[in-house]
Amino acid sequence: MTPVRILFCLALFIWRGSADDTGMENIVTEKNAEESHRRDSADLLIFILLLTLTILTIWLFKHRRFRFLHETGLAMIYGLLVGVILRYAIHVPRDINNVTLSCQVNASPATLLVNVSGRFYEYALKGEISASEVQEVRDNEMLRKVTFDPEIFFNILLPPIIFHAGYSLKRRHFFRNIGSILAFAFVGTLISCFVIGLLMYGFVTLIARVGQLGGDFYFTDCLFFGAIVSATDPVTVLAIFTELQVDSDLYAMLFGESVLNDAVAVVLSSSIVAYQPAAASSHSYDGMAVLKSFGVFLGVFSGSFALGVSTGILTAFVTKFTKLRDFQLLETALFFLMSWSTFLLAEACGFTGVVAVLFGGITQAHYTYNNLSPESKTRTKQLFELLNFLAENFIFSYMGLTLFTFQNHMFNPLFIIGAFLAVFLGRAANIYPLSFLLNLGRRNRIRNNFQHMMMFAGLRGAMTFALSIRDTANYARQMMFSTTLLIVFFTVWVCGGGTTPMLSVLHIRVGVDSDKDSVNALEFTERRSTKQESAWLFRHWYSFDSNYLKPLLTHSGPPLTATLPSWCGGLARCLTSPHAYENEGRLKEDDSDVVPQDGLVYSDGAAGSATMLHPCPASGPIEAADSKLATLGTQLVLPVEHSEAPRDLLRHREDMYRGHNGNTVDGTLAPQYHH
Amino acid sequence: MTPVRILFCLALFIWRGSADDTGMENIVTEKNAEESHRRDSADLLIFILLLTLTILTIWLFKHRRFRFLHETGLAMIYGLLVGVILRYAIHVPRDINNVTLSCQVNASPATLLVNVSGRFYEYALKGEISASEVQEVRDNEMLRKVTFDPEIFFNILLPPIIFHAGYSLKRRHFFRNIGSILAFAFVGTLISCFVIGLLMYGFVTLIARVGQLGGDFYFTDCLFFGAIVSATDPVTVLAIFTELQVDSDLYAMLFGESVLNDAVAVVLSSSIVAYQPAAASSHSYDGMAVLKSFGVFLGVFSGSFALGVSTGILTAFVTKFTKLRDFQLLETALFFLMSWSTFLLAEACGFTGVVAVLFGGITQAHYTYNNLSPESKTRTKQLFELLNFLAENFIFSYMGLTLFTFQNHMFNPLFIIGAFLAVFLGRAANIYPLSFLLNLGRRNRIRNNFQHMMMFAGLRGAMTFALSIRDTANYARQMMFSTTLLIVFFTVWVCGGGTTPMLSVLHIRVGVDSDKDSVNALEFTERRSTKQESAWLFRHWYSFDSNYLKPLLTHSGPPLTATLPSWCGGLARCLTSPHAYENEGRLKEDDSDVVPQDGLVYSDGAAGSATMLHPCPASGPIEAADSKLATLGTQLVLPVEHSEAPRDLLRHREDMYRGHNGNTVDGTLAPQYHH
């Protein structure tokens, strides 16, 4: 790195008043720092109150079974309300002085030392401010403060959400549809990105012609918009699917797609930003630069994937070969730390932490989870479920808030209309062609109504918001941010709220038992049917995984001493767990919803799992489902003579309507009453 | 606030190199920020690795029943090792340029805007740097970075630790010894502070006479040192007490004292810092200023206490009057948020968050806990247990690390010797006189060997460290910090490691059943014996609490409609829970260790609790205890014929040696073997 040659140019604007005129700068520093700290605490407190309100209202909704507004949509509404109050009802007058000095400088260092009468004060670079912001900032300190550094989303809030998505993946259905999911996530996102990008470019050109464009908006900006807005987040829809037990293939495809396309969108947007053509005009077409961007995409994605999987494997080894399972606190703490280290390691190496954390979560769920003691399984699930809940609702509250507190909104009606159109068409271009192509190869066709549902369920959420707020320095980005906010609002409230009616309109069956296989089938049958349904690639992966990876990383059989060639004998003996000789069969796939449900604690055996779902007849559309569901599931309900039964019965009913992030499927009794 | 008059004086030192000479400042900003981010991730990763190593080693120790090094002492050792490596084995060369401009300025604002060729960059004030640090910083960027902002301790790490201490308080024994605990915590800490302060002042005068004192060290500094070093943190000792089941009054007094004297020390140190005499010489005696400091102490302490208790009460109300208990995720999230808001509210109002959080925790444990569903009780306990574990080990690792990474150590041998002596004498002056005075009033004398044990168990830890690192700007504070580190190391390793031998030397009985009452006694007997043992104040509090507060805030009886006068009838009917009519008796005090133990899940009834301890004979000194413990507790062990028995038996044995932060008492089988 070349040293910085500096002749300094400084124009200094001071607007945070107050110095004690006695000249005790030490106290002034502490006072300013303390004031700043108090204000930060007050800001956080506002969010805590928002979240608390949201929780209480969610409870009320669940209590009354109001299914049209999910907790995320609710959090946004509360955020909006508080935003309005902050913007229009609170005024914080300030005294401001400013003095300008001018010189010449080449670059802004990350840290600055300022000598104030012999004392040195350290200043850290927070970021760039647009010229307009400088003017406005004096008027409303309060609003500025309630704005968080966007990196908080990627460093603190998104990782738990993404990890939880990976960790709570329903693996059997995920892998059963792996081909389609990968297609939608990768190819579909790319298609969506380019379609939206092209359409937006057309619109922007049109807008410029009409003279309504206030600044530059290049093709790369359009592509960037396409990338960030292609990240779907159908939290609401999945929660409703869970409650109503919609077909699990549809669920798996939607969930899998959303989880992976978040990862793709992050890396894609970074690659697009990294596009730097050699030519002086920074947005001309340069083939080499395109290739380089593509290389960045591949490199970052694979690197993050590799890191995530490696840390997961390492954790699996550690939990397999130590007896940590005797000490649940230690086990849980270790699991948490190693999952967090996935994120940090990826970030420290310059890759993308959220992508690493996603694949880390999937790996942990697939291998490490089986090595944990039953209590730790519960503890880790609950821990990440809580973190996910808090982080997600925080983000959605913040979304509502920024509609009013963000200082640099650019609402351009033509752009907004164009964006909505482009997003709609982009989703269509993603779903329908790919479904057609996939149906040529799938044994189990993606039906038309499923395709329509997937089209409808393309909600945008946390990832899109975080990606758009990351950089709002120039006109284009500000316009994108404002428009993205509106898109998120619309899709979450309208599409999310309309999910239940849409399920009826499309005649999609609810109350479908997703695990009929696992209850009835013998292991062999299960293996056979899974294999039959799968593509060639999956079959081979499944064999490899069952015969080598699982015995290596978990306590499952068959033992490596049997499957590996004899020259590996010594190594195989080292690596084979004693349990593996007992578990000649495989670990039962315990992803079939043995997540501890609210209020129901499942007892897990040491190495296997108990499937808790029970067969129930595939029922008709939703109106019929509710009455039919009443006859389901006698396995989990205690006999009515038991004095506790009413409470459990009530709780089981409540379970049906518990809308998590759609990551658990309730197989419990339906409520006897439904309005 | 007076506006700032500014004629600016800036000397700017730039040492973080690298600008792209193509002049694209935007990219430079992003690069610098990214680099900074990568480095922060790498720093955190170092700590995660430290913690992971610590966890694995703890497991190894527990596996082998090594009781002489607790996890905190171990974390410190690992911190030391990594500190050595960072200091002596890693070199990070840097190119540095600097340019100085000089002008005149009055104060350092909290935020700075710098104009770099037309773009504005925002810099936030991080803090003051001593002149010496400026020079050194260039040589070792890496070390500087691994140093965290001390406020992290008070804002992120200490709150969970302190909250957990309050939340897991064993209330019955705590309240039974409340008088002694308050005496030791308040009066004792003040005594200790002043004794140490005076002794240190003597030493410092001596050192100055000998010409060994390199800077100013006033009496207020000595008092400040006395305050911060009076905060005890006997984590190790309490863990060992738990494992060996030492007398619960001793445990309660030690634990209660440590928890409260942390709070006292924080506020006391702030009050001493707030001492600003009117006279020009900033350290002369000024009676008014002393009174004002005392006023600050009272005000901050009571304010924090009030806020903590209020939030606890609010949470109790919310959990009592909503049916949130049906939704454990919501309940847990709400509980977590409201506990966190205690901290933020106190900080935003200018009080002390950790103190508020302590009393909030106690209030939550006393009232709110009873309103939670059984699963939420478990979840919240486990959540805070995990946070406490991670935060505490992080702080202790960091302690070890700072011995080598801190740039401004001042090791003064005479001062260090003086400090050790003063601390020893201060502890003695705290324990012995107060014990004597308390024994005049206590029904159950504090025996001599208990007093010696309390003297010995005065370990220093997280709070002392955090208070001393908070401000290391001048010579006196740096010397105090370095000395405090050594005191913490010594007490944790030597006194902590020597606890087990000391128990033998002092002939303190182990294997004492602390809850013999609760198992055998009827409610009336329990109430009677508790009352008999208590002082007048406690009896009145107990009645008030049982008859009014608990029925108001929880579902316990007797119903308010019965206890309140008739003109409150309507209000009483509103506030009385339906359950209260059923629970004419009181809620069983469920503080008697119904914390879910590692590996043992207790089933809680809806409103009561199951005491899990079992009577065992009070046994002799520790050598005899181990063999006797083998005959204890048949209630929790499954019959040996059961195929799972060996595993549970092993787990029960391990429970005995599970050293938590001393917040749970194991009442389980002892190991059959002990070396």
PDB file of N, CA and C in Angstrom, chain A residues 400-460:
ATOM      1  N   GLY A 400     -39.826  -0.008   9.019  1.00  0.00           N
ATOM      2  CA  GLY A 400     -40.937   0.926   9.138  1.00  0.00           C
ATOM      3  C   GLY A 400     -40.444   2.294   9.563  1.00  0.00           C
ATOM      4  N   LEU A 401     -39.500   2.268  10.481  1.00  0.00           N
ATOM      5  CA  LEU A 401     -38.970   3.519  11.014  1.00  0.00           C
ATOM      6  C   LEU A 401     -38.266   4.330   9.933  1.00  0.00           C
ATOM      7  N   THR A 402     -37.478   3.658   9.091  1.00  0.00           N
ATOM      8  CA  THR A 402     -36.683   4.421   8.138  1.00  0.00           C
ATOM      9  C   THR A 402     -37.523   5.107   7.076  1.00  0.00           C
ATOM     10  N   LEU A 403     -38.766   4.681   6.939  1.00  0.00           N
ATOM     11  CA  LEU A 403     -39.590   5.392   5.962  1.00  0.00           C
ATOM     12  C   LEU A 403     -39.670   6.867   6.335  1.00  0.00           C
ATOM     13  N   PHE A 404     -39.640   7.123   7.648  1.00  0.00           N
ATOM     14  CA  PHE A 404     -39.747   8.504   8.080  1.00  0.00           C
ATOM     15  C   PHE A 404     -38.442   9.114   8.574  1.00  0.00           C
ATOM     16  N   THR A 405     -37.550   8.280   9.061  1.00  0.00           N
ATOM     17  CA  THR A 405     -36.355   8.878   9.648  1.00  0.00           C
ATOM     18  C   THR A 405     -35.198   9.015   8.657  1.00  0.00           C
ATOM     19  N   PHE A 406     -35.304   8.346   7.546  1.00  0.00           N
ATOM     20  CA  PHE A 406     -34.207   8.442   6.584  1.00  0.00           C
ATOM     21  C   PHE A 406     -34.246   9.792   5.903  1.00  0.00           C
ATOM     22  N   GLN A 407     -33.103  10.416   5.832  1.00  0.00           N
ATOM     23  CA  GLN A 407     -33.070  11.817   5.419  1.00  0.00           C
ATOM     24  C   GLN A 407     -33.041  12.016   3.914  1.00  0.00           C
ATOM     25  N   ASN A 408     -32.657  10.978   3.193  1.00  0.00           N
ATOM     26  CA  ASN A 408     -32.385  11.212   1.770  1.00  0.00           C
ATOM     27  C   ASN A 408     -33.253  10.408   0.844  1.00  0.00           C
ATOM     28  N   HIS A 409     -34.529  10.318   1.204  1.00  0.00           N
ATOM     29  CA  HIS A 409     -35.410   9.566   0.320  1.00  0.00           C
ATOM     30  C   HIS A 409     -35.518  10.224  -1.049  1.00  0.00           C
ATOM     31  N   MET A 410     -35.642   9.386  -2.082  1.00  0.00           N
ATOM     32  CA  MET A 410     -35.880   9.891  -3.434  1.00  0.00           C
ATOM     33  C   MET A 410     -37.065   9.135  -3.994  1.00  0.00           C
ATOM     34  N   PHE A 411     -38.231   9.665  -3.829  1.00  0.00           N
ATOM     35  CA  PHE A 411     -39.395   8.973  -4.366  1.00  0.00           C
ATOM     36  C   PHE A 411     -39.694   9.511  -5.757  1.00  0.00           C
ATOM     37  N   ASN A 412     -39.512   8.676  -6.722  1.00  0.00           N
ATOM     38  CA  ASN A 412     -39.755   9.041  -8.109  1.00  0.00           C
ATOM     39  C   ASN A 412     -40.877   8.151  -8.622  1.00  0.00           C
ATOM     40  N   PRO A 413     -42.072   8.707  -8.798  1.00  0.00           N
ATOM     41  CA  PRO A 413     -43.250   7.890  -9.122  1.00  0.00           C
ATOM     42  C   PRO A 413     -43.054   6.974 -10.325  1.00  0.00           C
ATOM     43  N   LEU A 414     -42.438   7.523 -11.371  1.00  0.00           N
ATOM     44  CA  LEU A 414     -42.250   6.698 -12.562  1.00  0.00           C
ATOM     45  C   LEU A 414     -41.325   5.531 -12.259  1.00  0.00           C
ATOM     46  N   PHE A 415     -40.278   5.820 -11.535  1.00  0.00           N
ATOM     47  CA  PHE A 415     -39.332   4.760 -11.185  1.00  0.00           C
ATOM     48  C   PHE A 415     -40.018   3.707 -10.331  1.00  0.00           C
ATOM     49  N   ILE A 416     -40.844   4.160  -9.422  1.00  0.00           N
ATOM     50  CA  ILE A 416     -41.513   3.214  -8.520  1.00  0.00           C
ATOM     51  C   ILE A 416     -42.447   2.305  -9.312  1.00  0.00           C
ATOM     52  N   ILE A 417     -43.221   2.918 -10.199  1.00  0.00           N
ATOM     53  CA  ILE A 417     -44.131   2.104 -11.012  1.00  0.00           C
ATOM     54  C   ILE A 417     -43.344   1.104 -11.841  1.00  0.00           C
ATOM     55  N   GLY A 418     -42.277   1.611 -12.446  1.00  0.00           N
ATOM     56  CA  GLY A 418     -41.447   0.727 -13.252  1.00  0.00           C
ATOM     57  C   GLY A 418     -40.858  -0.401 -12.430  1.00  0.00           C
ATOM     58  N   ALA A 419     -40.462  -0.058 -11.205  1.00  0.00           N
ATOM     59  CA  ALA A 419     -39.852  -1.083 -10.372  1.00  0.00           C
ATOM     60  C   ALA A 419     -40.845  -2.181 -10.027  1.00  0.00           C
ATOM     61  N   PHE A 420     -42.041  -1.785  -9.651  1.00  0.00           N
ATOM     62  CA  PHE A 420     -43.050  -2.797  -9.323  1.00  0.00           C
ATOM     63  C   PHE A 420     -43.311  -3.712 -10.506  1.00  0.00           C
ATOM     64  N   LEU A 421     -43.410  -3.115 -11.643  1.00  0.00           N
ATOM     65  CA  LEU A 421     -43.647  -3.895 -12.848  1.00  0.00           C
ATOM     66  C   LEU A 421     -42.501  -4.843 -13.129  1.00  0.00           C
ATOM     67  N   ALA A 422     -41.298  -4.283 -13.020  1.00  0.00           N
ATOM     68  CA  ALA A 422     -40.115  -5.085 -13.299  1.00  0.00           C
ATOM     69  C   ALA A 422     -40.000  -6.242 -12.324  1.00  0.00           C
ATOM     70  N   VAL A 423     -40.292  -5.986 -11.054  1.00  0.00           N
ATOM     71  CA  VAL A 423     -40.195  -7.041 -10.042  1.00  0.00           C
ATOM     72  C   VAL A 423     -41.206  -8.150 -10.335  1.00  0.00           C
ATOM     73  N   PHE A 424     -42.394  -7.732 -10.723  1.00  0.00           N
ATOM     74  CA  PHE A 424     -43.433  -8.705 -11.045  1.00  0.00           C
ATOM     75  C   PHE A 424     -43.018  -9.567 -12.236  1.00  0.00           C
ATOM     76  N   LEU A 425     -42.562  -8.883 -13.279  1.00  0.00           N
ATOM     77  CA  LEU A 425     -42.161  -9.626 -14.465  1.00  0.00           C
ATOM     78  C   LEU A 425     -40.905 -10.461 -14.210  1.00  0.00           C
ATOM     79  N   GLY A 426     -40.016  -9.922 -13.412  1.00  0.00           N
ATOM     80  CA  GLY A 426     -38.819 -10.677 -13.093  1.00  0.00           C
ATOM     81  C   GLY A 426     -39.141 -11.957 -12.364  1.00  0.00           C
ATOM     82  N   ARG A 427     -40.080 -11.886 -11.461  1.00  0.00           N
ATOM     83  CA  ARG A 427     -40.479 -13.085 -10.730  1.00  0.00           C
ATOM     84  C   ARG A 427     -41.114 -14.102 -11.677  1.00  0.00           C
ATOM     85  N   ALA A 428     -41.925 -13.579 -12.569  1.00  0.00           N
ATOM     86  CA  ALA A 428     -42.560 -14.473 -13.544  1.00  0.00           C
ATOM     87  C   ALA A 428     -41.514 -15.142 -14.430  1.00  0.00           C
ATOM     88  N   ALA A 429     -40.547 -14.341 -14.859  1.00  0.00           N
ATOM     89  CA  ALA A 429     -39.498 -14.881 -15.724  1.00  0.00           C
ATOM     90  C   ALA A 429     -38.638 -15.878 -14.979  1.00  0.00           C
ATOM     91  N   ASN A 430     -38.642 -15.780 -13.675  1.00  0.00           N
ATOM     92  CA  ASN A 430     -37.879 -16.711 -12.857  1.00  0.00           C
ATOM     93  C   ASN A 430     -38.634 -18.025 -12.727  1.00  0.00           C
ATOM     94  N   ILE A 431     -39.900 -17.923 -12.319  1.00  0.00           N
ATOM     95  CA  ILE A 431     -40.645 -19.119 -11.917  1.00  0.00           C
ATOM     96  C   ILE A 431     -41.098 -19.956 -13.103  1.00  0.00           C
ATOM     97  N   TYR A 432     -41.802 -19.337 -14.030  1.00  0.00           N
ATOM     98  CA  TYR A 432     -42.485 -20.150 -15.042  1.00  0.00           C
ATOM     99  C   TYR A 432     -41.556 -20.891 -15.995  1.00  0.00           C
ATOM    100  N   PRO A 433     -40.597 -20.218 -16.615  1.00  0.00           N
ATOM    101  CA  PRO A 433     -39.704 -20.962 -17.511  1.00  0.00           C
ATOM    102  C   PRO A 433     -38.941 -22.074 -16.796  1.00  0.00           C
ATOM    103  N   LEU A 434     -38.441 -21.758 -15.609  1.00  0.00           N
ATOM    104  CA  LEU A 434     -37.673 -22.756 -14.879  1.00  0.00           C
ATOM    105  C   LEU A 434     -38.540 -23.935 -14.466  1.00  0.00           C
ATOM    106  N   SER A 435     -39.743 -23.652 -14.043  1.00  0.00           N
ATOM    107  CA  SER A 435     -40.635 -24.738 -13.667  1.00  0.00           C
ATOM    108  C   SER A 435     -40.894 -25.638 -14.862  1.00  0.00           C
ATOM    109  N   PHE A 436     -41.099 -25.002 -15.997  1.00  0.00           N
ATOM    110  CA  PHE A 436     -41.326 -25.794 -17.215  1.00  0.00           C
ATOM    111  C   PHE A 436     -40.143 -26.712 -17.485  1.00  0.00           C
ATOM    112  N   LEU A 437     -38.938 -26.123 -17.422  1.00  0.00           N
ATOM    113  CA  LEU A 437     -37.753 -26.929 -17.688  1.00  0.00           C
ATOM    114  C   LEU A 437     -37.577 -28.021 -16.635  1.00  0.00           C
ATOM    115  N   LEU A 438     -37.810 -27.674 -15.382  1.00  0.00           N
ATOM    116  CA  LEU A 438     -37.634 -28.654 -14.327  1.00  0.00           C
ATOM    117  C   LEU A 438     -38.642 -29.787 -14.449  1.00  0.00           C
ATOM    118  N   ASN A 439     -39.840 -29.430 -14.865  1.00  0.00           N
ATOM    119  CA  ASN A 439     -40.869 -30.462 -14.980  1.00  0.00           C
ATOM    120  C   ASN A 439     -40.540 -31.506 -16.033  1.00  0.00           C
ATOM    121  N   LEU A 440     -39.673 -31.120 -16.953  1.00  0.00           N
ATOM    122  CA  LEU A 440     -39.263 -32.119 -17.938  1.00  0.00           C
ATOM    123  C   LEU A 440     -38.493 -33.240 -17.251  1.00  0.00           C
ATOM    124  N   GLY A 441     -37.795 -32.897 -16.168  1.00  0.00           N
ATOM    125  CA  GLY A 441     -36.968 -33.906 -15.521  1.00  0.00           C
ATOM    126  C   GLY A 441     -37.538 -34.434 -14.224  1.00  0.00           C
ATOM    127  N   ARG A 442     -38.439 -33.690 -13.577  1.00  0.00           N
ATOM    128  CA  ARG A 442     -38.922 -34.101 -12.265  1.00  0.00           C
ATOM    129  C   ARG A 442     -39.937 -35.215 -12.379  1.00  0.00           C
ATOM    130  N   ARG A 443     -39.817 -36.147 -11.465  1.00  0.00           N
ATOM    131  CA  ARG A 443     -40.812 -37.215 -11.378  1.00  0.00           C
ATOM    132  C   ARG A 443     -42.133 -36.631 -10.892  1.00  0.00           C
ATOM    133  N   ASN A 444     -41.983 -35.716  -9.942  1.00  0.00           N
ATOM    134  CA  ASN A 444     -43.136 -35.150  -9.261  1.00  0.00           C
ATOM    135  C   ASN A 444     -43.304 -33.718  -9.744  1.00  0.00           C
ATOM    136  N   ARG A 445     -44.116 -33.544 -10.775  1.00  0.00           N
ATOM    137  CA  ARG A 445     -44.223 -32.242 -11.436  1.00  0.00           C
ATOM    138  C   ARG A 445     -44.560 -31.104 -10.474  1.00  0.00           C
ATOM    139  N   ILE A 446     -44.043 -29.951 -10.793  1.00  0.00           N
ATOM    140  CA  ILE A 446     -44.481 -28.757 -10.082  1.00  0.00           C
ATOM    141  C   ILE A 446     -45.769 -28.301 -10.729  1.00  0.00           C
ATOM    142  N   ARG A 447     -46.849 -28.473 -10.006  1.00  0.00           N
ATOM    143  CA  ARG A 447     -48.149 -28.177 -10.606  1.00  0.00           C
ATOM    144  C   ARG A 447     -48.323 -26.693 -10.868  1.00  0.00           C
ATOM    145  N   ASN A 448     -49.275 -26.389 -11.722  1.00  0.00           N
ATOM    146  CA  ASN A 448     -49.486 -24.986 -12.090  1.00  0.00           C
ATOM    147  C   ASN A 448     -49.846 -24.120 -10.901  1.00  0.00           C
ATOM    148  N   ASN A 449     -50.718 -24.690 -10.056  1.00  0.00           N
ATOM    149  CA  ASN A 449     -51.127 -23.825  -8.944  1.00  0.00           C
ATOM    150  C   ASN A 449     -49.954 -23.579  -7.984  1.00  0.00           C
ATOM    151  N   PHE A 450     -49.046 -24.568  -7.904  1.00  0.00           N
ATOM    152  CA  PHE A 450     -47.845 -24.338  -7.108  1.00  0.00           C
ATOM    153  C   PHE A 450     -47.020 -23.218  -7.721  1.00  0.00           C
ATOM    154  N   GLN A 451     -46.946 -23.231  -9.036  1.00  0.00           N
ATOM    155  CA  GLN A 451     -46.159 -22.195  -9.692  1.00  0.00           C
ATOM    156  C   GLN A 451     -46.768 -20.811  -9.423  1.00  0.00           C
ATOM    157  N   HIS A 452     -48.097 -20.764  -9.489  1.00  0.00           N
ATOM    158  CA  HIS A 452     -48.732 -19.476  -9.212  1.00  0.00           C
ATOM    159  C   HIS A 452     -48.483 -19.041  -7.780  1.00  0.00           C
ATOM    160  N   MET A 453     -48.523 -20.026  -6.880  1.00  0.00           N
ATOM    161  CA  MET A 453     -48.285 -19.691  -5.479  1.00  0.00           C
ATOM    162  C   MET A 453     -46.862 -19.188  -5.281  1.00  0.00           C
ATOM    163  N   MET A 454     -45.912 -19.838  -5.917  1.00  0.00           N
ATOM    164  CA  MET A 454     -44.529 -19.392  -5.795  1.00  0.00           C
ATOM    165  C   MET A 454     -44.368 -18.001  -6.378  1.00  0.00           C
ATOM    166  N   MET A 455     -45.086 -17.744  -7.449  1.00  0.00           N
ATOM    167  CA  MET A 455     -45.060 -16.420  -8.053  1.00  0.00           C
ATOM    168  C   MET A 455     -45.575 -15.391  -7.053  1.00  0.00           C
ATOM    169  N   PHE A 456     -46.685 -15.766  -6.424  1.00  0.00           N
ATOM    170  CA  PHE A 456     -47.317 -14.826  -5.509  1.00  0.00           C
ATOM    171  C   PHE A 456     -46.495 -14.638  -4.245  1.00  0.00           C
ATOM    172  N   ALA A 457     -45.801 -15.708  -3.867  1.00  0.00           N
ATOM    173  CA  ALA A 457     -45.129 -15.682  -2.569  1.00  0.00           C
ATOM    174  C   ALA A 457     -43.744 -15.073  -2.634  1.00  0.00           C
ATOM    175  N   GLY A 458     -43.479 -14.315  -3.655  1.00  0.00           N
ATOM    176  CA  GLY A 458     -42.157 -13.701  -3.750  1.00  0.00           C
ATOM    177  C   GLY A 458     -42.045 -12.441  -2.911  1.00  0.00           C
ATOM    178  N   LEU A 459     -42.164 -12.616  -1.596  1.00  0.00           N
ATOM    179  CA  LEU A 459     -42.077 -11.458  -0.716  1.00  0.00           C
ATOM    180  C   LEU A 459     -40.637 -11.001  -0.599  1.00  0.00           C
ATOM    181  N   ARG A 460     -40.444  -9.710  -0.412  1.00  0.00           N
ATOM    182  CA  ARG A 460     -39.098  -9.215  -0.132  1.00  0.00           C
ATOM    183  C   ARG A 460     -39.009  -8.817   1.324  1.00  0.00           C
TER     184      ARG A 460
END
